[in-house]
PDB file of C-alpha atoms in Angstrom:
ATOM      1  CA  UNK A 117     261.204 204.651 192.851  1.00 38.00           C
ATOM      2  CA  UNK A 118     258.475 204.280 190.293  1.00 36.00           C
ATOM      3  CA  UNK A 119     256.088 206.830 188.840  1.00 37.00           C
ATOM      4  CA  UNK A 120     253.351 205.254 190.946  1.00 37.00           C
ATOM      5  CA  UNK A 121     255.218 206.260 194.115  1.00 37.00           C
ATOM      6  CA  UNK A 122     254.969 209.904 193.088  1.00 40.00           C
ATOM      7  CA  UNK A 123     251.388 210.167 191.756  1.00 40.00           C
ATOM      8  CA  UNK A 124     250.326 212.550 194.519  1.00 41.00           C
ATOM      9  CA  UNK A 125     253.211 214.903 193.704  1.00 46.00           C
ATOM     10  CA  UNK A 126     252.530 215.175 189.961  1.00 48.00           C
ATOM     11  CA  UNK A 127     252.336 218.790 188.873  1.00 48.00           C
ATOM     12  CA  UNK A 128     249.674 219.226 186.171  1.00 51.00           C
ATOM     13  CA  UNK A 129     249.645 221.890 183.512  1.00 53.00           C
ATOM     14  CA  UNK A 130     252.571 224.136 184.500  1.00 69.00           C
ATOM     15  CA  UNK A 131     253.862 224.952 181.049  1.00 77.00           C
ATOM     16  CA  UNK A 132     257.405 224.030 180.036  1.00 83.00           C
ATOM     17  CA  UNK A 133     259.427 226.452 177.983  1.00 80.00           C
ATOM     18  CA  UNK A 134     262.431 226.396 175.608  1.00 84.00           C
ATOM     19  CA  UNK A 135     264.950 226.131 178.460  1.00 86.00           C
ATOM     20  CA  UNK A 136     263.479 222.725 179.311  1.00 92.00           C
ATOM     21  CA  UNK A 137     264.628 221.438 175.883  1.00 90.00           C
ATOM     22  CA  UNK A 138     268.021 223.157 175.704  1.00 92.00           C
ATOM     23  CA  UNK A 139     271.475 221.691 176.122  1.00 93.00           C
ATOM     24  CA  UNK A 140     273.456 222.897 179.132  1.00 94.00           C
ATOM     25  CA  UNK A 141     277.036 222.306 180.321  1.00 94.00           C
ATOM     26  CA  UNK A 142     275.738 219.226 182.179  1.00 96.00           C
ATOM     27  CA  UNK A 143     273.006 218.136 179.775  1.00 97.00           C
ATOM     28  CA  UNK A 144     275.191 217.709 176.698  1.00 96.00           C
ATOM     29  CA  UNK A 145     273.633 216.677 173.419  1.00 95.00           C
ATOM     30  CA  UNK A 146     276.348 214.604 171.739  1.00 97.00           C
ATOM     31  CA  UNK A 147     276.298 212.248 168.755  1.00 98.00           C
ATOM     32  CA  UNK A 148     276.369 209.238 171.076  1.00 98.00           C
ATOM     33  CA  UNK A 149     273.389 210.560 173.043  1.00 98.00           C
ATOM     34  CA  UNK A 150     271.464 211.318 169.839  1.00 98.00           C
ATOM     35  CA  UNK A 151     272.147 207.812 168.528  1.00 98.00           C
ATOM     36  CA  UNK A 152     271.080 206.139 171.790  1.00 98.00           C
ATOM     37  CA  UNK A 153     267.826 208.147 171.884  1.00 98.00           C
ATOM     38  CA  UNK A 154     267.109 207.068 168.304  1.00 98.00           C
ATOM     39  CA  UNK A 155     267.897 203.414 169.132  1.00 98.00           C
ATOM     40  CA  UNK A 156     265.332 203.737 171.940  1.00 98.00           C
ATOM     41  CA  UNK A 157     262.800 205.227 169.463  1.00 96.00           C
ATOM     42  CA  UNK A 158     262.770 208.507 171.433  1.00 95.00           C
ATOM     43  CA  UNK A 159     260.344 206.706 173.757  1.00 93.00           C
ATOM     44  CA  UNK A 160     260.357 208.153 177.295  1.00 93.00           C
ATOM     45  CA  UNK A 161     259.610 204.787 178.944  1.00 93.00           C
ATOM     46  CA  UNK A 162     262.377 203.027 176.995  1.00 96.00           C
ATOM     47  CA  UNK A 163     264.800 205.903 177.745  1.00 97.00           C
ATOM     48  CA  UNK A 164     264.068 205.837 181.472  1.00 97.00           C
ATOM     49  CA  UNK A 165     264.376 202.031 181.573  1.00 97.00           C
ATOM     50  CA  UNK A 166     267.687 202.098 179.717  1.00 98.00           C
ATOM     51  CA  UNK A 167     269.232 204.667 182.054  1.00 98.00           C
ATOM     52  CA  UNK A 168     267.838 202.886 185.137  1.00 98.00           C
ATOM     53  CA  UNK A 169     269.158 199.492 183.982  1.00 97.00           C
ATOM     54  CA  UNK A 170     272.524 200.561 182.564  1.00 98.00           C
ATOM     55  CA  UNK A 171     273.922 203.373 184.735  1.00 97.00           C
ATOM     56  CA  UNK A 172     275.413 202.300 188.057  1.00 95.00           C
ATOM     57  CA  UNK A 173     274.959 204.649 191.044  1.00 96.00           C
ATOM     58  CA  UNK A 174     278.062 206.194 192.603  1.00 95.00           C
ATOM     59  CA  UNK A 175     277.457 207.821 196.019  1.00 96.00           C
ATOM     60  CA  UNK A 176     278.912 211.296 195.398  1.00 96.00           C
ATOM     61  CA  UNK A 177     277.530 214.827 195.354  1.00 96.00           C
ATOM     62  CA  UNK A 178     277.325 217.529 192.731  1.00 93.00           C
ATOM     63  CA  UNK A 179     277.681 217.486 188.992  1.00 94.00           C
ATOM     64  CA  UNK A 180     280.884 215.566 188.362  1.00 95.00           C
ATOM     65  CA  UNK A 181     280.819 214.343 184.776  1.00 95.00           C
ATOM     66  CA  UNK A 182     277.694 215.450 182.939  1.00 96.00           C
ATOM     67  CA  UNK A 183     275.584 213.452 180.504  1.00 98.00           C
ATOM     68  CA  UNK A 184     278.254 212.460 177.963  1.00 98.00           C
ATOM     69  CA  UNK A 185     280.801 211.053 180.420  1.00 98.00           C
ATOM     70  CA  UNK A 186     278.055 209.316 182.372  1.00 98.00           C
ATOM     71  CA  UNK A 187     277.024 207.524 179.179  1.00 98.00           C
ATOM     72  CA  UNK A 188     280.649 206.617 178.397  1.00 98.00           C
ATOM     73  CA  UNK A 189     281.485 205.300 181.895  1.00 98.00           C
ATOM     74  CA  UNK A 190     278.016 203.773 182.529  1.00 98.00           C
ATOM     75  CA  UNK A 191     278.060 205.139 186.070  1.00 97.00           C
ATOM     76  CA  UNK A 192     277.351 208.369 187.890  1.00 97.00           C
ATOM     77  CA  UNK A 193     275.847 210.024 190.904  1.00 97.00           C
ATOM     78  CA  UNK A 194     272.264 211.248 191.096  1.00 97.00           C
ATOM     79  CA  UNK A 195     272.949 214.542 189.281  1.00 97.00           C
ATOM     80  CA  UNK A 196     275.026 212.925 186.540  1.00 98.00           C
ATOM     81  CA  UNK A 197     272.363 210.251 186.024  1.00 98.00           C
ATOM     82  CA  UNK A 198     269.667 212.958 185.906  1.00 98.00           C
ATOM     83  CA  UNK A 199     271.754 214.873 183.349  1.00 98.00           C
ATOM     84  CA  UNK A 200     272.008 211.811 181.061  1.00 98.00           C
ATOM     85  CA  UNK A 201     268.297 211.073 181.417  1.00 98.00           C
ATOM     86  CA  UNK A 202     267.509 214.714 180.634  1.00 98.00           C
ATOM     87  CA  UNK A 203     269.799 214.770 177.599  1.00 98.00           C
ATOM     88  CA  UNK A 204     268.192 211.649 176.128  1.00 98.00           C
ATOM     89  CA  UNK A 205     264.678 212.972 176.769  1.00 97.00           C
ATOM     90  CA  UNK A 206     265.445 216.485 175.512  1.00 97.00           C
ATOM     91  CA  UNK A 207     266.959 215.245 172.248  1.00 97.00           C
ATOM     92  CA  UNK A 208     263.699 213.269 171.890  1.00 96.00           C
ATOM     93  CA  UNK A 209     261.675 216.495 172.186  1.00 94.00           C
ATOM     94  CA  UNK A 210     260.582 215.918 175.777  1.00 94.00           C
ATOM     95  CA  UNK A 211     260.927 218.818 178.217  1.00 95.00           C
ATOM     96  CA  UNK A 212     262.809 218.105 181.456  1.00 96.00           C
ATOM     97  CA  UNK A 213     263.872 219.865 184.617  1.00 95.00           C
ATOM     98  CA  UNK A 214     265.970 218.950 187.634  1.00 96.00           C
ATOM     99  CA  UNK A 215     264.303 218.522 191.024  1.00 95.00           C
ATOM    100  CA  UNK A 216     266.332 218.869 194.246  1.00 95.00           C
ATOM    101  CA  UNK A 217     265.032 217.752 197.592  1.00 95.00           C
ATOM    102  CA  UNK A 218     265.444 215.673 200.694  1.00 96.00           C
ATOM    103  CA  UNK A 219     264.413 212.024 200.414  1.00 97.00           C
ATOM    104  CA  UNK A 220     264.091 209.387 203.094  1.00 97.00           C
ATOM    105  CA  UNK A 221     265.239 205.882 202.233  1.00 97.00           C
ATOM    106  CA  UNK A 222     264.848 202.868 204.541  1.00 97.00           C
ATOM    107  CA  UNK A 223     268.136 201.747 206.050  1.00 97.00           C
ATOM    108  CA  UNK A 224     267.852 198.403 204.252  1.00 97.00           C
ATOM    109  CA  UNK A 225     267.383 200.003 200.841  1.00 97.00           C
ATOM    110  CA  UNK A 226     270.126 202.581 201.457  1.00 97.00           C
ATOM    111  CA  UNK A 227     272.604 199.829 202.372  1.00 97.00           C
ATOM    112  CA  UNK A 228     271.765 198.008 199.141  1.00 96.00           C
ATOM    113  CA  UNK A 229     271.872 201.183 197.018  1.00 96.00           C
ATOM    114  CA  UNK A 230     275.405 202.194 198.014  1.00 95.00           C
ATOM    115  CA  UNK A 231     276.973 198.816 197.401  1.00 91.00           C
ATOM    116  CA  UNK A 232     275.507 196.133 199.608  1.00 91.00           C
ATOM    117  CA  UNK A 233     276.983 197.146 202.947  1.00 94.00           C
ATOM    118  CA  UNK A 234     275.692 195.342 206.027  1.00 94.00           C
ATOM    119  CA  UNK A 235     275.223 198.136 208.574  1.00 96.00           C
ATOM    120  CA  UNK A 236     273.320 201.418 208.121  1.00 97.00           C
ATOM    121  CA  UNK A 237     276.226 203.480 209.519  1.00 97.00           C
ATOM    122  CA  UNK A 238     278.420 202.202 206.658  1.00 97.00           C
ATOM    123  CA  UNK A 239     275.851 203.467 204.135  1.00 97.00           C
ATOM    124  CA  UNK A 240     275.788 206.829 205.890  1.00 97.00           C
ATOM    125  CA  UNK A 241     279.592 206.924 205.857  1.00 97.00           C
ATOM    126  CA  UNK A 242     279.682 206.239 202.100  1.00 97.00           C
ATOM    127  CA  UNK A 243     277.162 209.021 201.492  1.00 97.00           C
ATOM    128  CA  UNK A 244     279.214 211.367 203.694  1.00 97.00           C
ATOM    129  CA  UNK A 245     282.522 210.442 202.028  1.00 96.00           C
ATOM    130  CA  UNK A 246     280.920 211.301 198.690  1.00 96.00           C
ATOM    131  CA  UNK A 247     279.791 214.649 200.086  1.00 97.00           C
ATOM    132  CA  UNK A 248     276.066 213.809 200.162  1.00 97.00           C
ATOM    133  CA  UNK A 249     274.385 215.558 203.119  1.00 97.00           C
ATOM    134  CA  UNK A 250     272.556 212.896 205.127  1.00 97.00           C
ATOM    135  CA  UNK A 251     271.309 211.935 208.565  1.00 97.00           C
ATOM    136  CA  UNK A 252     270.182 208.702 210.158  1.00 97.00           C
ATOM    137  CA  UNK A 253     266.668 208.270 211.481  1.00 97.00           C
ATOM    138  CA  UNK A 254     266.734 206.236 214.676  1.00 96.00           C
ATOM    139  CA  UNK A 255     263.516 205.083 216.365  1.00 95.00           C
ATOM    140  CA  UNK A 256     263.680 203.367 219.759  1.00 96.00           C
ATOM    141  CA  UNK A 257     267.392 202.735 219.250  1.00 95.00           C
ATOM    142  CA  UNK A 258     266.891 201.098 215.836  1.00 96.00           C
ATOM    143  CA  UNK A 259     268.325 202.679 212.653  1.00 96.00           C
ATOM    144  CA  UNK A 260     265.216 202.893 210.466  1.00 97.00           C
ATOM    145  CA  UNK A 261     266.112 205.216 207.585  1.00 98.00           C
ATOM    146  CA  UNK A 262     268.517 207.716 206.095  1.00 98.00           C
ATOM    147  CA  UNK A 263     267.471 211.179 204.935  1.00 97.00           C
ATOM    148  CA  UNK A 264     269.674 212.603 202.189  1.00 97.00           C
ATOM    149  CA  UNK A 265     269.831 215.401 199.678  1.00 96.00           C
ATOM    150  CA  UNK A 266     268.975 214.059 196.222  1.00 97.00           C
ATOM    151  CA  UNK A 267     268.346 215.103 192.620  1.00 97.00           C
ATOM    152  CA  UNK A 268     265.996 213.580 190.075  1.00 97.00           C
ATOM    153  CA  UNK A 269     264.271 214.597 186.842  1.00 97.00           C
ATOM    154  CA  UNK A 270     260.764 215.717 186.089  1.00 95.00           C
ATOM    155  CA  UNK A 271     259.757 215.170 182.468  1.00 93.00           C
ATOM    156  CA  UNK A 272     256.761 216.772 180.788  1.00 91.00           C
ATOM    157  CA  UNK A 273     255.159 213.533 179.607  1.00 90.00           C
ATOM    158  CA  UNK A 274     251.914 212.645 177.873  1.00 80.00           C
ATOM    159  CA  UNK A 275     250.540 211.046 181.047  1.00 70.00           C
ATOM    160  CA  UNK A 276     246.782 210.913 180.399  1.00 73.00           C
ATOM    161  CA  UNK A 277     245.676 208.303 179.541  1.00 68.00           C
ATOM    162  CA  UNK A 278     248.751 206.203 178.561  1.00 62.00           C
ATOM    163  CA  UNK A 279     251.070 207.044 181.495  1.00 59.00           C
ATOM    164  CA  UNK A 280     253.864 207.844 179.037  1.00 59.00           C
ATOM    165  CA  UNK A 281     253.579 204.694 176.963  1.00 61.00           C
ATOM    166  CA  UNK A 282     252.433 206.754 173.950  1.00 67.00           C
ATOM    167  CA  UNK A 283     254.033 210.195 174.069  1.00 64.00           C
ATOM    168  CA  UNK A 284     252.504 212.796 171.764  1.00 68.00           C
ATOM    169  CA  UNK A 285     252.354 216.030 173.776  1.00 73.00           C
ATOM    170  CA  UNK A 286     253.240 216.384 177.444  1.00 69.00           C
ATOM    171  CA  UNK A 287     250.441 217.161 179.847  1.00 74.00           C
ATOM    172  CA  UNK A 288     252.109 216.660 183.263  1.00 85.00           C
ATOM    173  CA  UNK A 289     255.485 216.902 184.950  1.00 91.00           C
ATOM    174  CA  UNK A 290     256.302 213.323 185.955  1.00 91.00           C
ATOM    175  CA  UNK A 291     259.074 212.515 188.486  1.00 94.00           C
ATOM    176  CA  UNK A 292     261.699 210.120 187.115  1.00 95.00           C
ATOM    177  CA  UNK A 293     264.550 208.905 189.343  1.00 97.00           C
ATOM    178  CA  UNK A 294     266.847 206.599 187.379  1.00 97.00           C
ATOM    179  CA  UNK A 295     269.608 206.705 190.014  1.00 97.00           C
ATOM    180  CA  UNK A 296     267.696 205.111 192.914  1.00 96.00           C
ATOM    181  CA  UNK A 297     267.751 201.375 192.445  1.00 94.00           C
ATOM    182  CA  UNK A 298     268.209 198.107 194.249  1.00 93.00           C
ATOM    183  CA  UNK A 299     270.807 195.555 193.254  1.00 88.00           C
ATOM    184  CA  UNK A 300     271.045 191.761 193.502  1.00 88.00           C
ATOM    185  CA  UNK A 301     274.521 190.976 194.858  1.00 82.00           C
ATOM    186  CA  UNK A 302     276.106 187.587 194.301  1.00 81.00           C
ATOM    187  CA  UNK A 303     279.153 185.972 195.934  1.00 76.00           C
TER     188      UNK A 303
END
């Protein structure tokens, strides 16, 4: 999902504090993470794009590997991906926090997201096997969507007027979900 999809949910002006910049057991600040953030010029847009484009989604639930192992393996679930994104942003001086909630994804997008399966029930089964709470939304006998528990990041970004392109001082909590993506599968 893009920032534009979340504009109505942007939380203005709630102040971040020191905990939103700190390392945690999941948000590890390692040498590799510091170097990657520097390579990306500590730019929140470049950091988000790198994580989105380079970390493959694994349908599992809970913190499994944390930021450092997610970077090393180039794959992770939603929480692990959020931890890596947070680590890169925090080392760049950008406050972050986890957000947990229920999201609804169209059946078509959910099937693509979990690995290109061809029936919605298979996507649900993969989510379930990974421990992700989910349920199918069926309308008039047609599987339309899947609701699932999900985690993403909110970053305190300089949103007005550059929408994060020129970060000086954060002014809004902006949702960033680097784990939800669509893939192009080839034979």
